GROMACS .gro file of C-alpha atoms in nm:
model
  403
    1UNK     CA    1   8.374   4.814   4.868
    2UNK     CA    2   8.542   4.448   4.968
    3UNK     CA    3   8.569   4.518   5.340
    4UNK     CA    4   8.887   4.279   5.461
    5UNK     CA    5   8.949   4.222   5.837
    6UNK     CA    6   9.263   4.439   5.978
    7UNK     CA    7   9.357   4.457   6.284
    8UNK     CA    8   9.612   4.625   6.536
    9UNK     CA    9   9.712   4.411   6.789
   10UNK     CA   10   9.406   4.340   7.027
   11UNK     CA   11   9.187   4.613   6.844
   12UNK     CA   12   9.000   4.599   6.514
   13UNK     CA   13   9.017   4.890   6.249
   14UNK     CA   14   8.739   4.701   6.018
   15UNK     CA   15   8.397   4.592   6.101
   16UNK     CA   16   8.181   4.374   5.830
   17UNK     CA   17   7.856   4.490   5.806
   18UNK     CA   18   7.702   4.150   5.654
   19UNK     CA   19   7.837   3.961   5.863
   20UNK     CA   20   7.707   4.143   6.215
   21UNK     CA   21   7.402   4.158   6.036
   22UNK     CA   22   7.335   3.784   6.022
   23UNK     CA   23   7.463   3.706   6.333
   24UNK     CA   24   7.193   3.933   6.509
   25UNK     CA   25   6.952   3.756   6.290
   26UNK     CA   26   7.065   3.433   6.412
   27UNK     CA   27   7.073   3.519   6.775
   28UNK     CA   28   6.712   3.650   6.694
   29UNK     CA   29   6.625   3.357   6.546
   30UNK     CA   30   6.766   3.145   6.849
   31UNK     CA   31   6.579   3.358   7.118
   32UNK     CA   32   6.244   3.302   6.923
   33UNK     CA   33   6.308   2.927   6.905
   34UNK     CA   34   6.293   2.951   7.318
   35UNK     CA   35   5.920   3.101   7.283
   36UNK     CA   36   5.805   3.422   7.423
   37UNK     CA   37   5.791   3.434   7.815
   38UNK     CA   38   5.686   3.711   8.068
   39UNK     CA   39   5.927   4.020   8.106
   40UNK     CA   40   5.974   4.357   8.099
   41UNK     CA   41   5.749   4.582   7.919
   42UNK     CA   42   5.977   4.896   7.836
   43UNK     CA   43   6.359   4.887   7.888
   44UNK     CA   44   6.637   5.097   7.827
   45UNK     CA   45   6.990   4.985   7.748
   46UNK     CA   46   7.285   5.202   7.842
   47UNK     CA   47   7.557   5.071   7.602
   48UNK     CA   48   7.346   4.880   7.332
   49UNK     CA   49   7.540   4.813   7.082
   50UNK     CA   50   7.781   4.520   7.156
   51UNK     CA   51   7.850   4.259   7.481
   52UNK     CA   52   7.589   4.216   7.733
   53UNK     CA   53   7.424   4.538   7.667
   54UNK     CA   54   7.334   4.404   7.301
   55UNK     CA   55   7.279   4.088   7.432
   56UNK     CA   56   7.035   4.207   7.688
   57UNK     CA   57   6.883   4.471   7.405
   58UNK     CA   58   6.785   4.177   7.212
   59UNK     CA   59   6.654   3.900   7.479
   60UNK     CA   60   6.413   4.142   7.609
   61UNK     CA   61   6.285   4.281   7.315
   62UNK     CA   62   6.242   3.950   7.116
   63UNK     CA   63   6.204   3.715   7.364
   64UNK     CA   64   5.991   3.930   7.595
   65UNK     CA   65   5.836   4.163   7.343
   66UNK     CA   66   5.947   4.437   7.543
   67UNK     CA   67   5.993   4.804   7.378
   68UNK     CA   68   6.356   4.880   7.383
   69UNK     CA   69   6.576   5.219   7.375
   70UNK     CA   70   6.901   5.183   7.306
   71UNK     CA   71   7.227   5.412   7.354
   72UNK     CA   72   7.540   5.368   7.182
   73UNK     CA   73   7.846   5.573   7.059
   74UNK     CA   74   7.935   5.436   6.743
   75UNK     CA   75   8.114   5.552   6.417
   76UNK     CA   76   7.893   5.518   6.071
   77UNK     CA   77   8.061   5.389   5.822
   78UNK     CA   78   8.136   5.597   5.467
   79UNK     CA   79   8.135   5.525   5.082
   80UNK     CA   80   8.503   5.485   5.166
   81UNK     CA   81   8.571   5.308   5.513
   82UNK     CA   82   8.378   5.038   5.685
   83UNK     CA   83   8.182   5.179   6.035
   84UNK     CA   84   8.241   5.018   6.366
   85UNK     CA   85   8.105   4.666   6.424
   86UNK     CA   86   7.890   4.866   6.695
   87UNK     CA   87   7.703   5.090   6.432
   88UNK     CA   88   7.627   4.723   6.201
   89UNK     CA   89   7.520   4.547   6.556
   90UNK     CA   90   7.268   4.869   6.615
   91UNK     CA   91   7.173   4.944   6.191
   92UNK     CA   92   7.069   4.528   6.226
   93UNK     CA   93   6.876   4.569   6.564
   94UNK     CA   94   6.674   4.866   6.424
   95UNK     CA   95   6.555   4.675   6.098
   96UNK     CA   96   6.531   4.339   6.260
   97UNK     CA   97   6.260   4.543   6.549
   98UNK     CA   98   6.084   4.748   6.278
   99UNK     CA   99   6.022   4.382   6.091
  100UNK     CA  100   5.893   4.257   6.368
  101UNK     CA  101   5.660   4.546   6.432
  102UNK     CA  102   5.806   4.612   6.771
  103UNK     CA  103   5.916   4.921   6.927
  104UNK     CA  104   6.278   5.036   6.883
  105UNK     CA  105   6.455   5.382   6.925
  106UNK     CA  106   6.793   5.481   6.969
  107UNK     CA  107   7.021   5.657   7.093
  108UNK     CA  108   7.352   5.790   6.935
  109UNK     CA  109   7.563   5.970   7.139
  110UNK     CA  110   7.754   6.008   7.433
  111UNK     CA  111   7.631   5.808   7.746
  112UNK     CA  112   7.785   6.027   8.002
  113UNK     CA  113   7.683   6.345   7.881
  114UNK     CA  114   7.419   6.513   8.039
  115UNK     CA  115   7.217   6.629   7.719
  116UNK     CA  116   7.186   6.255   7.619
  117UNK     CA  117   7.080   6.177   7.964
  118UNK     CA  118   6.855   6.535   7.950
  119UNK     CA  119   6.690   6.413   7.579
  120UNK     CA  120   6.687   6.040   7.634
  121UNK     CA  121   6.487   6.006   7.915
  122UNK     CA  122   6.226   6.278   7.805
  123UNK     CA  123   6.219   6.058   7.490
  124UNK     CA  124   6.138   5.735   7.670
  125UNK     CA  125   5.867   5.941   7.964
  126UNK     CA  126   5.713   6.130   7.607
  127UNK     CA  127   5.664   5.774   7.388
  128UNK     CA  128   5.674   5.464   7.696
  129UNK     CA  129   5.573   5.660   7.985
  130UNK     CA  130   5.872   5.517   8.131
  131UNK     CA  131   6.075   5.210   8.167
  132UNK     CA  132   6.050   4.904   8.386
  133UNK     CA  133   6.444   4.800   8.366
  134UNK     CA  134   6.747   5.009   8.290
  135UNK     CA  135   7.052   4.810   8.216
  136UNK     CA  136   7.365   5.026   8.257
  137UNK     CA  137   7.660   4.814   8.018
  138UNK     CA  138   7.911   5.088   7.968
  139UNK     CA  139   8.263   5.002   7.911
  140UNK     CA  140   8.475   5.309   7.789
  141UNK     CA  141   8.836   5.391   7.810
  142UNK     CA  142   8.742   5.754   7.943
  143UNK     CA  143   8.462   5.997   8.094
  144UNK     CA  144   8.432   6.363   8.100
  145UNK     CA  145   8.281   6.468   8.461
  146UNK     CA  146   7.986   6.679   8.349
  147UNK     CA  147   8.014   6.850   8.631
  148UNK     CA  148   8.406   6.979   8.664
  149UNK     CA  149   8.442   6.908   8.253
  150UNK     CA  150   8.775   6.697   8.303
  151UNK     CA  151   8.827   6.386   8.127
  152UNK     CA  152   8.944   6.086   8.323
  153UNK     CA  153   9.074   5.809   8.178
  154UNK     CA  154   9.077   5.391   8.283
  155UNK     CA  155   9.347   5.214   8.317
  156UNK     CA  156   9.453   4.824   8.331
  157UNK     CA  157   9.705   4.821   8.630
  158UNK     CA  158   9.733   4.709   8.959
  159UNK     CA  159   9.624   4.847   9.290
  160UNK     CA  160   9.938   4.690   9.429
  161UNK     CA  161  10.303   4.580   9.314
  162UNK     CA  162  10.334   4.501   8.926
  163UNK     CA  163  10.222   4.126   8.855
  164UNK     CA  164  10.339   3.914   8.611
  165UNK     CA  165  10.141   3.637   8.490
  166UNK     CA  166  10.056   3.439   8.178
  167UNK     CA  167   9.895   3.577   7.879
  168UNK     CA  168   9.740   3.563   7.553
  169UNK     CA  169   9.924   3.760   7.282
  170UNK     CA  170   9.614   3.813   7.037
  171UNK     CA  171   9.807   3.999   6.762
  172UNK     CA  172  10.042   3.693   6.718
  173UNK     CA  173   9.817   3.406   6.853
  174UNK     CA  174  10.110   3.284   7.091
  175UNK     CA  175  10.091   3.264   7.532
  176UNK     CA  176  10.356   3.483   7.675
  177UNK     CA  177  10.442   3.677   7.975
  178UNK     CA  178  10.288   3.989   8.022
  179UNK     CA  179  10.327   4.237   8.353
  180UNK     CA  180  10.056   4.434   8.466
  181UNK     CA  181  10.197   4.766   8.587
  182UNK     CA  182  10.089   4.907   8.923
  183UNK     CA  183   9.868   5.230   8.921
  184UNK     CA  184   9.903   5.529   9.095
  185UNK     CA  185   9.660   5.650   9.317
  186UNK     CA  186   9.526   5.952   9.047
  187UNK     CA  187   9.515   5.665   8.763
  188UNK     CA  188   9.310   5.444   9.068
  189UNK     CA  189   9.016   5.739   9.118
  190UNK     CA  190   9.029   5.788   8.752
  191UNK     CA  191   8.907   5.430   8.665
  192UNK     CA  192   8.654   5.435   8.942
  193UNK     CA  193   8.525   5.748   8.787
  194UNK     CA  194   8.534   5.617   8.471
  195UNK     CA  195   8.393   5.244   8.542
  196UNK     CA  196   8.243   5.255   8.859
  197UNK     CA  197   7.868   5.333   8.952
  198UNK     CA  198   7.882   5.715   8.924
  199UNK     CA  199   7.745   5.758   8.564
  200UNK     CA  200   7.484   5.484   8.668
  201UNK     CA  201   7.356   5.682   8.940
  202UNK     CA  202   7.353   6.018   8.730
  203UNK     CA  203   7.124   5.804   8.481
  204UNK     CA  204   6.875   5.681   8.771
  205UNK     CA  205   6.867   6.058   8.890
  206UNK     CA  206   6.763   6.199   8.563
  207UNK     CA  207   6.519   5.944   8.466
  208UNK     CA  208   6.349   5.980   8.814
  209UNK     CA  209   6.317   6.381   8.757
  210UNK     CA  210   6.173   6.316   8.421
  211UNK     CA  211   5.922   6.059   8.546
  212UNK     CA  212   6.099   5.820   8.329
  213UNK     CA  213   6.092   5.531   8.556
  214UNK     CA  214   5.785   5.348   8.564
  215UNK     CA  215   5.647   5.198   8.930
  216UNK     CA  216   5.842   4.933   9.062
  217UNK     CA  217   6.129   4.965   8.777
  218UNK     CA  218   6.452   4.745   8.808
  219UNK     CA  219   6.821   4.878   8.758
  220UNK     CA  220   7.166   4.651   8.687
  221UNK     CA  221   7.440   4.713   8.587
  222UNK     CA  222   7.727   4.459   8.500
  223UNK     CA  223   8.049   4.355   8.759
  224UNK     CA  224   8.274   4.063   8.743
  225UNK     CA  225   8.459   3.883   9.072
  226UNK     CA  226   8.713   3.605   8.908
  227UNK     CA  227   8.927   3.396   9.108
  228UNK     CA  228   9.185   3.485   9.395
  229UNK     CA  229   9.495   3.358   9.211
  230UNK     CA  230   9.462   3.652   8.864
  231UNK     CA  231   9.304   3.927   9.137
  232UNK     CA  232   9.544   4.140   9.109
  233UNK     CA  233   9.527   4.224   8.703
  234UNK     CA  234   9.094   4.215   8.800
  235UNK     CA  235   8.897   4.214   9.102
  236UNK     CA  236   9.235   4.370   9.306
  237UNK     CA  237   9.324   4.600   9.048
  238UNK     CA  238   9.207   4.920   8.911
  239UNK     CA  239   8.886   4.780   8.751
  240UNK     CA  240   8.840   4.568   9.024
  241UNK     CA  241   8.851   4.870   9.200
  242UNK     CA  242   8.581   5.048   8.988
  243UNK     CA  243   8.320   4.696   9.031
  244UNK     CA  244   8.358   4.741   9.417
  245UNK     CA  245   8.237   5.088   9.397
  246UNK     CA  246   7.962   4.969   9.114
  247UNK     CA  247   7.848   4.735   9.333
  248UNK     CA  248   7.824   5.032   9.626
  249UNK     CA  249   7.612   5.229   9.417
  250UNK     CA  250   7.385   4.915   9.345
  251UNK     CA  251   7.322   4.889   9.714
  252UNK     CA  252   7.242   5.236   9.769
  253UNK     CA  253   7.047   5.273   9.489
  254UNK     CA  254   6.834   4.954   9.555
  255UNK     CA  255   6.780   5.063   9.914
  256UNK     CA  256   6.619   5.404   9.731
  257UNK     CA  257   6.436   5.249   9.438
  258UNK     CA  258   6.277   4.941   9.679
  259UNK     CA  259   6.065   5.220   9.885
  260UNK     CA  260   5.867   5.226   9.533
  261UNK     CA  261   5.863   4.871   9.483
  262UNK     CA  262   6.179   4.804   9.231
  263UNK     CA  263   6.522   4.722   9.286
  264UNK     CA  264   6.882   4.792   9.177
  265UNK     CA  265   7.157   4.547   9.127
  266UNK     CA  266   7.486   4.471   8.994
  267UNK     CA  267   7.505   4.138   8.827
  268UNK     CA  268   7.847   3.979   8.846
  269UNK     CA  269   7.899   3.773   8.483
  270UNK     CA  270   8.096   3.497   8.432
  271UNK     CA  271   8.422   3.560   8.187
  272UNK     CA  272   8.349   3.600   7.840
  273UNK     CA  273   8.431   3.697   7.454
  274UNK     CA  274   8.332   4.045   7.429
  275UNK     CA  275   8.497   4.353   7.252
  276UNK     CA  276   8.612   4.456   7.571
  277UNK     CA  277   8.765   4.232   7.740
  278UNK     CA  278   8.989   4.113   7.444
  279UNK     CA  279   9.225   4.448   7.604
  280UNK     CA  280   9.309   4.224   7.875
  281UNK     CA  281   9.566   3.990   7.793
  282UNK     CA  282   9.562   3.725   8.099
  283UNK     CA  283   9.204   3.727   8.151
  284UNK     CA  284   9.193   3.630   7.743
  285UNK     CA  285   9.418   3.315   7.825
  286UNK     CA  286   9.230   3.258   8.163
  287UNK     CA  287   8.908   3.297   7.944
  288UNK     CA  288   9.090   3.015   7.652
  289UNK     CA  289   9.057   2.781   7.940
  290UNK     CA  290   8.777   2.830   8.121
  291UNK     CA  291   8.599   2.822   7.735
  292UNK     CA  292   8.692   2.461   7.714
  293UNK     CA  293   8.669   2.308   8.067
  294UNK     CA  294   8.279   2.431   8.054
  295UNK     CA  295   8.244   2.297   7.685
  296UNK     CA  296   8.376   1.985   7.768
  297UNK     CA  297   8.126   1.955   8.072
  298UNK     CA  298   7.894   2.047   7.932
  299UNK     CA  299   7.855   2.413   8.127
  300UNK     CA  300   7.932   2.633   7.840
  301UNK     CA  301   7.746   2.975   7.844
  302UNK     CA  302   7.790   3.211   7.599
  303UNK     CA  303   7.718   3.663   7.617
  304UNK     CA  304   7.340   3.579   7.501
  305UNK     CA  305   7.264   3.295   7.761
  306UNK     CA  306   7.382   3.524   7.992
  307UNK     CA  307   7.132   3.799   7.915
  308UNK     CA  308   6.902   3.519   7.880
  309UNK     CA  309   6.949   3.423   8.237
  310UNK     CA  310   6.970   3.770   8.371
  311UNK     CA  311   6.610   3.865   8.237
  312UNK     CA  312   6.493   3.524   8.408
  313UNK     CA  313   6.609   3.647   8.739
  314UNK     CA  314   6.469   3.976   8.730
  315UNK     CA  315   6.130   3.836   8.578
  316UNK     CA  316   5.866   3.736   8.583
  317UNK     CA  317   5.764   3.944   8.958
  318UNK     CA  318   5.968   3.737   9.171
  319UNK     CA  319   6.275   3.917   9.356
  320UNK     CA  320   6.605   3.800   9.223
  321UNK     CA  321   6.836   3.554   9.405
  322UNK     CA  322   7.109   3.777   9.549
  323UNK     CA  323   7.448   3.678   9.720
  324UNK     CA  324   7.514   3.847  10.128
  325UNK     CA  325   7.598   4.176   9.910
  326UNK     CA  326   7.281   4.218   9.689
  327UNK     CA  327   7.521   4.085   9.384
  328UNK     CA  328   7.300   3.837   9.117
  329UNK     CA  329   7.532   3.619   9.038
  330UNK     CA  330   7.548   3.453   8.716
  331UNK     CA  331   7.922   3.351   8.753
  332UNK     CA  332   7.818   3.051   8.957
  333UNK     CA  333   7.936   2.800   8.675
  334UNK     CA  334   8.228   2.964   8.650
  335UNK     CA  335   8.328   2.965   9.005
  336UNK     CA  336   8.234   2.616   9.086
  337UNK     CA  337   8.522   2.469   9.250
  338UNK     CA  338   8.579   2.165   8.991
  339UNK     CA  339   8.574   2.383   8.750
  340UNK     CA  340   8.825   2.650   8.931
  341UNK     CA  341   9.055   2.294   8.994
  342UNK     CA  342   9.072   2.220   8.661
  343UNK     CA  343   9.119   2.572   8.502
  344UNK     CA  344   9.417   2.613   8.786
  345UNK     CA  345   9.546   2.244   8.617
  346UNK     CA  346   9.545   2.381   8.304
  347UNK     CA  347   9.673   2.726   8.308
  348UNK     CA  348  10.005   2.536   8.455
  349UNK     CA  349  10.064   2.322   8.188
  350UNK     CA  350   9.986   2.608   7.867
  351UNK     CA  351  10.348   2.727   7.751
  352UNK     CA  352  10.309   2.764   7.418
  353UNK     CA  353  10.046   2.796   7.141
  354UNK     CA  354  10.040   2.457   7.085
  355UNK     CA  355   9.978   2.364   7.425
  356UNK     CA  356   9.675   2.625   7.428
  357UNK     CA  357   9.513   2.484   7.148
  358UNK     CA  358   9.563   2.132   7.305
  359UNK     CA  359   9.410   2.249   7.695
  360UNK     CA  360   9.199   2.544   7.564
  361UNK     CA  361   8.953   2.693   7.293
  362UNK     CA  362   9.196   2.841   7.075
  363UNK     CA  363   9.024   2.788   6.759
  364UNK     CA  364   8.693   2.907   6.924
  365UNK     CA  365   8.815   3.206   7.040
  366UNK     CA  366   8.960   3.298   6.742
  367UNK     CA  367   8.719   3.280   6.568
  368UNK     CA  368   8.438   3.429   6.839
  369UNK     CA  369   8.665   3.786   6.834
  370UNK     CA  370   8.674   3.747   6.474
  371UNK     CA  371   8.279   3.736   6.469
  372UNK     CA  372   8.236   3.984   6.721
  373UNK     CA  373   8.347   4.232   6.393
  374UNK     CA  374   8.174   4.087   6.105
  375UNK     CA  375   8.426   3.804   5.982
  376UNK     CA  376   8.450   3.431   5.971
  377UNK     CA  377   8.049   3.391   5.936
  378UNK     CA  378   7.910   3.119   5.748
  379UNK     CA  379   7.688   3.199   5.449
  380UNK     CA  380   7.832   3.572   5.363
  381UNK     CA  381   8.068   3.626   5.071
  382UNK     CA  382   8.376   3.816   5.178
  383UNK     CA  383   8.500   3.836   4.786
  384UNK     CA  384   8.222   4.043   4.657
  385UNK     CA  385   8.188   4.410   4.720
  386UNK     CA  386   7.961   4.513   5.020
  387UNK     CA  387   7.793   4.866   5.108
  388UNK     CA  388   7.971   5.009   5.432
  389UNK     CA  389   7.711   5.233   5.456
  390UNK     CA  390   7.373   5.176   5.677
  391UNK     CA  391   7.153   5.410   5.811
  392UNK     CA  392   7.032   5.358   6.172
  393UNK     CA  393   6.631   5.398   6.167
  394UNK     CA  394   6.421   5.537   6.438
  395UNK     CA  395   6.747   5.672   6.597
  396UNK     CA  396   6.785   6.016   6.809
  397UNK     CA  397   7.124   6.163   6.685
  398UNK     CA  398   7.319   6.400   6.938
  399UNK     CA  399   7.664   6.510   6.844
  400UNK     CA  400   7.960   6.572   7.090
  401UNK     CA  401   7.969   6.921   7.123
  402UNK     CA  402   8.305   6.865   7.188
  403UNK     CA  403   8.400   6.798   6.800
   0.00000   0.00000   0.00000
């Protein structure tokens, strides 16, 4: 079928499967060009099949020659209807691994079910003998407890008064007000519960009873801090919220993984293009800016130098440079204060699209989200009729029992 790019308002309803495909090549193809370096041996990737958890997937595996496991919730795509851009990002991983005769599985189904906890980590102690670093990258708009069974679901909002700001209107391209509406205490405990360190935990515990954590193994999971003047639609709203408890767990989980030699830690990340974040509208125009002020220096970083320097933290042996709160942080670019100045400039003077495309990456960023789903990639022919169909080898399969 021709697979054309549709979209409904900051979400995507296609996926190109040719186009993910070669950009995994070329980020493959880019981490080679850096040369091999020490790293983890075995890794598992909670939340491998886009953003940082991708990213991550693919730095250690190819530019490490570490053995990977992946886990993802993605939708395959069928003789009639394209899958997600997920399922091509994980179909390309598995073939581009098998090629290069290194170790691959993965994992389809739910993250924070217990049975894919249960099955995945006797899968990695059975075949690795257990990992050295667990990444936990999961970004979902809800969780069922598997404990009580209820489903809560995240929310956008503030922990405060409603804020009104600045932002990025994706499904018309323009810069317009937006309010973030303030949450309610049940919506508050149902984003931490949702994004916060809980599920991370519940990972660590299983993988310790099934002796799939190797001696000394590492644990991170993602955060993000931003400046004081968006806080509330971030770091002082709900998912703001859910990092501060994220970044509890990490410190109580480090103090309980270093009396065997390894280490947990969240890693706050500097702002950037990923599936997820295109949901919130003033950290998208806030992201426009800060795009362009690190270009321009210079500075830019992009979701796979940030893996990049993640892994080069962590590894080779030596501990990681960690704020006073255990936090690695690779948002230090981000939060230098000339570039914070000059963002601030900016973000006063953008009324208008024209104005953003003047003082920001508008251009980029269009076409980076249009990427991030298969489109706008040099070298594939969107005219001619593609297969949406592509099997995902060497991958465990567990279906919601919930369906």
């Amino acid at each position: 079928m021709i697979i054309e790019p549709v979209r409904r308002g900051a979400t995507w309803a296609t996926a190109h499967p040719d186009g993910r495909s070669l950009l995994v090549r070329r980020t493959i193809d880019a981490i080679r060009a850096r040369g091999s370096r020490p790293g983890p041996r075995a890794v598992l990737v909670i939340g491998a099949s886009s953003g940082l958890g991708l990213a991550t997937r693919l730095a250690a595996a190819f530019g490490h020659g570490a053995a990977t496991v992946g886990v993802c919730l993605e939708r395959p795509g069928a003789p009639n209807r394209p899958g997600t851009a997920g399922w091509y990002n994980a179909a390309a991983t598995q073939r581009e691994l098998a090629a290069a005769g290194l170790y691959g599985r993965l994992v389809v189904g739910d993250a924070f079910a217990d049975e894919v906890k249960e099955r995945t980590a006797r899968l990695v102690a059975r075949e690795l003998g257990g990992v050295d670093l667990v990444v936990h990258s999961v970004a979902a708009p809800r969780r069922t407890d598997p404990v009580t069974g209820r489903v809560h679901r995240s929310v956008i909002k503030t922990t405060g008064e409603p804020f009104t700001e600045k932002a990025f209107d994706a499904s018309s391209g323009s810069v317009r007000h937006h309010t973030t509406p303030a949450a309610t205490p049940q919506e508050i405990d149902d984003t931490v519960r949702v994004m916060g360190g809980a599920d991370w935990e519940r990972w660590i515990d299983v993988l310790e009873k099934h002796g799939a954590l190797r001696a000394g193994a590492r644990t991170v999971a993602f955060s993000y801090v931003g400046n004081s003047w968006l806080a509330p639609t971030y770091r002082d709203g709900t998912l703001g919220r859910a990092k501060q408890h994220l970044e509890s767990t990490a410190r109580a989980l480090h103090h309980r993984m270093a009396a065997h030699g390894g280490a947990a830690h969240a890693a706050v990340m500097r702002a950037l293009v990923t599936p997820a974040s295109q949901a919130m509208p003033v950290q998208a125009l806030y992201t426009l800016l800060l795009h362009r002020v690190t270009r321009e220096a210079g500075l830019l970083e992009t979701t796979d130098d940030q893996a990049r320097r993640l892994l080069e933290h962590l590894y080779p042996g030596a501990r990681a440079t960690v704020d006073a709160e255990g936090r690695i942080r690779l948002d230090d670019i981000e939060m230098r204060g000339d570039v914070q100045e000059e963002i601030r400039r900016r973000w006063d003077k953008v009324h208008d699209a024209a104005t953003l495309a003047e003082l920001g990456d508008l251009e980029a960023y269009l076409t980076t989200t249009r990427q991030l789903h298969g489109f706008g990639v040099d070298g594939v022919d969107y005219a001619a009729a593609t297969d949406p169909v592509h099997a995902l080898p060497d991958a465990l399969m567990i279906p919601d029992p919930r369906n």
